[in-house]
């Protein structure tokens, strides 16, 4: 609670005058709903997989957001509002995400947290624009998933930024000069990362010696791809994929791909939970904005609260969900919206506030541009002895 109060006060003190952004309608918001105790309630709606093969991502996203909601409400709320989180299960399916969005709107959603995945968010972003609903996705990283909606923002890096940053990190730290890439050719996240990574490698003089792909229907047997990577002489395998497929690859490649570095992005978060033997993923590196073992006071406060609530260490998806809620709190303060003056200008004011705030989150210090993209720093992590730790060379 101490951390929450300090953070909210700091965000309020850092607020600047609000400018106006064109293109977002008023949304026709009704006066604030009230909880049973008489306080006003702001409904935040999220969408993501809570069941199915990718449930760990949506569950982490929801749980991180819920920790922030609970902290904010325990500290007295924001401007007379308590927050309520309504997180709908999509199983990672864009069509299910559309249905979930409709249900959230029926429930009176004030702010959308978009989808956990890019495809989910892209499937609802046009409807959100038409409904004049602020979208702040925590983890949907495809550029396309917020394009065309000037009321849409994201907490995480976009795919091009991650792809280019990965290539630069590999070059700057002399991790390899010959690189193989393994990615899903039917997944927006994977394709976006690969495209910019490959382009940046060419600029940097890194040689991509082999590219192997798979699809959602061919993601169980990677023997052909492993043999091709082995024959290529690659020193590093870039994995712009999710943890489920990465665990399959690493398990099947054990004893076959020796002395290579595996390097991925935020999609590899949760990799340790996908393997029976941590030794299979020893030395895997990933570029991510969140380090659970950071000594930062806010990070450790979040990690402690998350472990107490859910019995596990939070990953980057949880951290982004947590930061999304505090970002909404900061925008609400910046906009000067209270439970007494909330009206049909709510969305317009919240969107304008998004480009004026600075949030000291657990995933870094964040600001936003009018294009909805965040600016913050990434860091490399490595799995050592069954734990994901900061890579220090």
Short mmCIF file of C-alpha atoms in Angstrom, two decimals, residues 68-290:
data_model
loop_
_atom_site.label_atom_id
_atom_site.label_comp_id
_atom_site.label_asym_id
_atom_site.label_seq_id
_atom_site.Cartn_x
_atom_site.Cartn_y
_atom_site.Cartn_z
CA UNK A 68 -2.81 -3.39 -9.34
CA UNK A 69 -6.59 -3.05 -9.08
CA UNK A 70 -6.53 -4.42 -5.55
CA UNK A 71 -3.67 -2.12 -4.52
CA UNK A 72 -5.33 0.98 -5.95
CA UNK A 73 -8.67 0.21 -4.33
CA UNK A 74 -7.02 -0.57 -0.99
CA UNK A 75 -5.30 2.82 -1.15
CA UNK A 76 -8.65 4.59 -1.55
CA UNK A 77 -9.07 4.50 -5.32
CA UNK A 78 -8.45 7.34 -7.76
CA UNK A 79 -10.45 10.57 -7.86
CA UNK A 80 -13.42 8.92 -6.16
CA UNK A 81 -13.31 5.78 -8.32
CA UNK A 82 -12.70 2.20 -7.35
CA UNK A 83 -11.54 -0.01 -10.22
CA UNK A 84 -13.29 -3.22 -11.28
CA UNK A 85 -11.56 -5.72 -13.58
CA UNK A 86 -13.67 -7.87 -15.90
CA UNK A 87 -11.38 -10.24 -17.83
CA UNK A 88 -13.00 -12.50 -20.43
CA UNK A 89 -11.58 -15.80 -21.74
CA UNK A 90 -10.90 -15.91 -25.49
CA UNK A 91 -8.71 -19.05 -25.60
CA UNK A 92 -6.46 -16.88 -27.78
CA UNK A 93 -9.02 -16.92 -30.62
CA UNK A 94 -9.74 -13.60 -32.39
CA UNK A 95 -13.36 -14.58 -33.10
CA UNK A 96 -13.90 -15.36 -29.43
CA UNK A 97 -12.28 -12.02 -28.60
CA UNK A 98 -14.96 -10.23 -30.65
CA UNK A 99 -17.68 -11.96 -28.64
CA UNK A 100 -15.85 -11.15 -25.40
CA UNK A 101 -15.61 -7.48 -26.38
CA UNK A 102 -19.36 -7.39 -27.00
CA UNK A 103 -20.01 -8.89 -23.58
CA UNK A 104 -17.74 -6.34 -21.93
CA UNK A 105 -19.57 -3.50 -23.66
CA UNK A 106 -22.87 -4.95 -22.45
CA UNK A 107 -21.39 -4.99 -18.95
CA UNK A 108 -20.63 -1.26 -19.15
CA UNK A 109 -16.90 -1.23 -19.90
CA UNK A 110 -15.28 2.20 -19.46
CA UNK A 111 -11.74 1.37 -20.64
CA UNK A 112 -10.62 -1.60 -22.74
CA UNK A 113 -7.41 -3.45 -21.96
CA UNK A 114 -7.61 -4.92 -25.44
CA UNK A 115 -6.43 -8.49 -25.88
CA UNK A 116 -3.44 -10.36 -24.53
CA UNK A 117 -2.47 -11.30 -28.08
CA UNK A 118 -2.19 -9.15 -31.19
CA UNK A 119 -4.81 -11.08 -33.15
CA UNK A 120 -7.34 -10.60 -30.36
CA UNK A 121 -6.68 -6.88 -30.13
CA UNK A 122 -6.73 -6.40 -33.88
CA UNK A 123 -10.12 -8.10 -34.03
CA UNK A 124 -11.73 -5.57 -31.68
CA UNK A 125 -9.81 -2.32 -32.24
CA UNK A 126 -12.11 -1.04 -35.02
CA UNK A 127 -15.18 -1.65 -32.86
CA UNK A 128 -13.53 0.17 -29.97
CA UNK A 129 -12.88 3.15 -32.22
CA UNK A 130 -16.53 3.18 -33.31
CA UNK A 131 -17.59 2.92 -29.67
CA UNK A 132 -15.14 5.67 -28.62
CA UNK A 133 -13.50 3.44 -26.02
CA UNK A 134 -9.90 4.00 -24.93
CA UNK A 135 -7.87 0.85 -25.63
CA UNK A 136 -4.71 0.20 -23.61
CA UNK A 137 -3.40 -3.26 -24.41
CA UNK A 138 -0.75 -4.54 -22.06
CA UNK A 139 0.87 -7.13 -24.31
CA UNK A 140 -0.45 -7.05 -27.90
CA UNK A 141 2.66 -6.13 -29.87
CA UNK A 142 1.79 -6.20 -33.59
CA UNK A 143 1.84 -2.70 -35.07
CA UNK A 144 -1.38 -3.48 -36.94
CA UNK A 145 -3.35 -4.16 -33.78
CA UNK A 146 -3.59 -0.48 -32.81
CA UNK A 147 -3.17 1.14 -36.22
CA UNK A 148 -6.17 3.06 -37.48
CA UNK A 149 -7.42 3.83 -33.98
CA UNK A 150 -6.10 7.04 -32.45
CA UNK A 151 -7.71 6.02 -29.16
CA UNK A 152 -5.52 2.89 -28.87
CA UNK A 153 -2.24 2.56 -26.95
CA UNK A 154 0.01 -0.24 -25.73
CA UNK A 155 2.22 -0.87 -22.69
CA UNK A 156 4.59 -3.35 -24.36
CA UNK A 157 7.06 -2.85 -27.18
CA UNK A 158 5.77 -3.31 -30.71
CA UNK A 159 7.15 -6.17 -32.79
CA UNK A 160 9.39 -4.09 -35.09
CA UNK A 161 11.01 -2.47 -32.06
CA UNK A 162 11.69 -5.86 -30.46
CA UNK A 163 13.05 -7.37 -33.65
CA UNK A 164 15.46 -4.53 -34.33
CA UNK A 165 16.51 -4.31 -30.67
CA UNK A 166 17.28 -8.04 -30.63
CA UNK A 167 19.56 -7.80 -33.66
CA UNK A 168 21.36 -4.83 -32.16
CA UNK A 169 21.80 -6.56 -28.81
CA UNK A 170 23.25 -9.65 -30.47
CA UNK A 171 25.68 -7.52 -32.48
CA UNK A 172 26.64 -5.18 -29.63
CA UNK A 173 27.40 -8.07 -27.29
CA UNK A 174 29.15 -10.22 -29.91
CA UNK A 175 26.84 -13.16 -29.29
CA UNK A 176 27.09 -14.46 -32.86
CA UNK A 177 27.68 -13.55 -36.49
CA UNK A 178 25.89 -16.53 -38.08
CA UNK A 179 22.24 -16.78 -37.14
CA UNK A 180 19.38 -19.19 -37.80
CA UNK A 181 15.77 -18.13 -37.29
CA UNK A 182 12.87 -20.38 -36.29
CA UNK A 183 9.40 -18.86 -36.29
CA UNK A 184 5.68 -19.39 -36.95
CA UNK A 185 4.82 -18.18 -40.43
CA UNK A 186 1.10 -17.87 -39.63
CA UNK A 187 1.42 -15.73 -36.49
CA UNK A 188 1.48 -11.92 -36.64
CA UNK A 189 3.73 -11.61 -33.58
CA UNK A 190 6.32 -14.01 -34.97
CA UNK A 191 6.27 -12.62 -38.51
CA UNK A 192 6.57 -9.03 -37.31
CA UNK A 193 9.59 -9.85 -35.18
CA UNK A 194 11.26 -11.87 -37.91
CA UNK A 195 10.82 -9.24 -40.63
CA UNK A 196 12.46 -6.42 -38.69
CA UNK A 197 15.09 -8.70 -37.16
CA UNK A 198 16.19 -9.94 -40.58
CA UNK A 199 16.30 -6.42 -42.00
CA UNK A 200 18.35 -5.14 -39.06
CA UNK A 201 20.74 -8.09 -39.31
CA UNK A 202 21.47 -7.14 -42.91
CA UNK A 203 22.20 -3.57 -41.85
CA UNK A 204 24.50 -4.74 -39.06
CA UNK A 205 26.36 -7.29 -41.13
CA UNK A 206 24.98 -10.29 -39.26
CA UNK A 207 24.48 -13.29 -41.54
CA UNK A 208 21.15 -15.12 -41.38
CA UNK A 209 22.32 -18.53 -42.58
CA UNK A 210 19.06 -20.46 -42.16
CA UNK A 211 15.35 -19.67 -41.79
CA UNK A 212 12.95 -22.41 -40.71
CA UNK A 213 9.23 -22.03 -40.12
CA UNK A 214 6.21 -23.89 -38.81
CA UNK A 215 2.47 -23.20 -38.49
CA UNK A 216 -0.15 -23.76 -35.83
CA UNK A 217 -1.00 -27.07 -37.52
CA UNK A 218 2.63 -28.26 -37.79
CA UNK A 219 3.96 -27.40 -34.34
CA UNK A 220 4.64 -30.82 -32.82
CA UNK A 221 7.53 -32.32 -34.81
CA UNK A 222 10.48 -30.03 -35.55
CA UNK A 223 13.02 -32.68 -36.56
CA UNK A 224 13.35 -31.40 -40.14
CA UNK A 225 13.91 -27.83 -38.98
CA UNK A 226 16.42 -28.91 -36.33
CA UNK A 227 18.48 -30.84 -38.87
CA UNK A 228 18.50 -27.86 -41.24
CA UNK A 229 19.65 -25.52 -38.48
CA UNK A 230 22.36 -27.99 -37.44
CA UNK A 231 23.67 -28.23 -41.01
CA UNK A 232 23.69 -24.43 -41.42
CA UNK A 233 26.54 -23.83 -38.99
CA UNK A 234 24.52 -21.24 -37.08
CA UNK A 235 26.03 -19.97 -33.83
CA UNK A 236 22.75 -18.55 -32.54
CA UNK A 237 19.09 -19.46 -33.08
CA UNK A 238 16.69 -16.52 -32.92
CA UNK A 239 13.30 -17.62 -31.58
CA UNK A 240 10.59 -14.98 -32.16
CA UNK A 241 7.96 -17.42 -30.91
CA UNK A 242 5.96 -18.30 -27.81
CA UNK A 243 7.09 -20.51 -24.94
CA UNK A 244 4.91 -23.50 -25.87
CA UNK A 245 6.57 -24.03 -29.25
CA UNK A 246 9.98 -23.02 -27.92
CA UNK A 247 9.78 -25.74 -25.27
CA UNK A 248 8.97 -28.31 -27.96
CA UNK A 249 11.91 -27.20 -30.10
CA UNK A 250 14.36 -27.15 -27.20
CA UNK A 251 13.25 -30.57 -26.00
CA UNK A 252 13.62 -32.10 -29.45
CA UNK A 253 16.92 -30.30 -30.13
CA UNK A 254 18.53 -31.55 -26.92
CA UNK A 255 21.76 -33.34 -27.83
CA UNK A 256 21.46 -32.27 -31.47
CA UNK A 257 22.09 -28.53 -31.46
CA UNK A 258 25.15 -28.17 -29.28
CA UNK A 259 27.10 -24.99 -28.56
CA UNK A 260 24.46 -22.66 -29.98
CA UNK A 261 22.88 -19.69 -28.24
CA UNK A 262 19.08 -19.47 -28.14
CA UNK A 263 17.74 -15.92 -28.12
CA UNK A 264 14.11 -14.79 -28.06
CA UNK A 265 11.84 -11.95 -27.01
CA UNK A 266 9.01 -11.47 -24.53
CA UNK A 267 7.06 -14.41 -25.97
CA UNK A 268 9.51 -16.73 -24.22
CA UNK A 269 8.36 -15.59 -20.80
CA UNK A 270 7.05 -18.60 -18.92
CA UNK A 271 9.39 -20.99 -20.74
CA UNK A 272 10.47 -22.66 -17.51
CA UNK A 273 6.87 -23.65 -16.80
CA UNK A 274 6.64 -25.49 -20.13
CA UNK A 275 9.46 -28.01 -19.63
CA UNK A 276 9.79 -30.95 -17.28
CA UNK A 277 13.55 -30.48 -16.92
CA UNK A 278 14.97 -26.95 -16.46
CA UNK A 279 18.26 -28.16 -17.95
CA UNK A 280 16.56 -28.21 -21.36
CA UNK A 281 16.31 -24.42 -21.34
CA UNK A 282 19.55 -23.60 -19.53
CA UNK A 283 21.23 -20.59 -21.14
CA UNK A 284 18.23 -19.44 -23.18
CA UNK A 285 18.25 -15.65 -23.51
CA UNK A 286 15.39 -13.24 -24.09
CA UNK A 287 14.95 -9.51 -24.49
CA UNK A 288 12.27 -8.22 -22.13
CA UNK A 289 11.49 -5.04 -20.17
CA UNK A 290 10.87 -6.90 -16.90
#
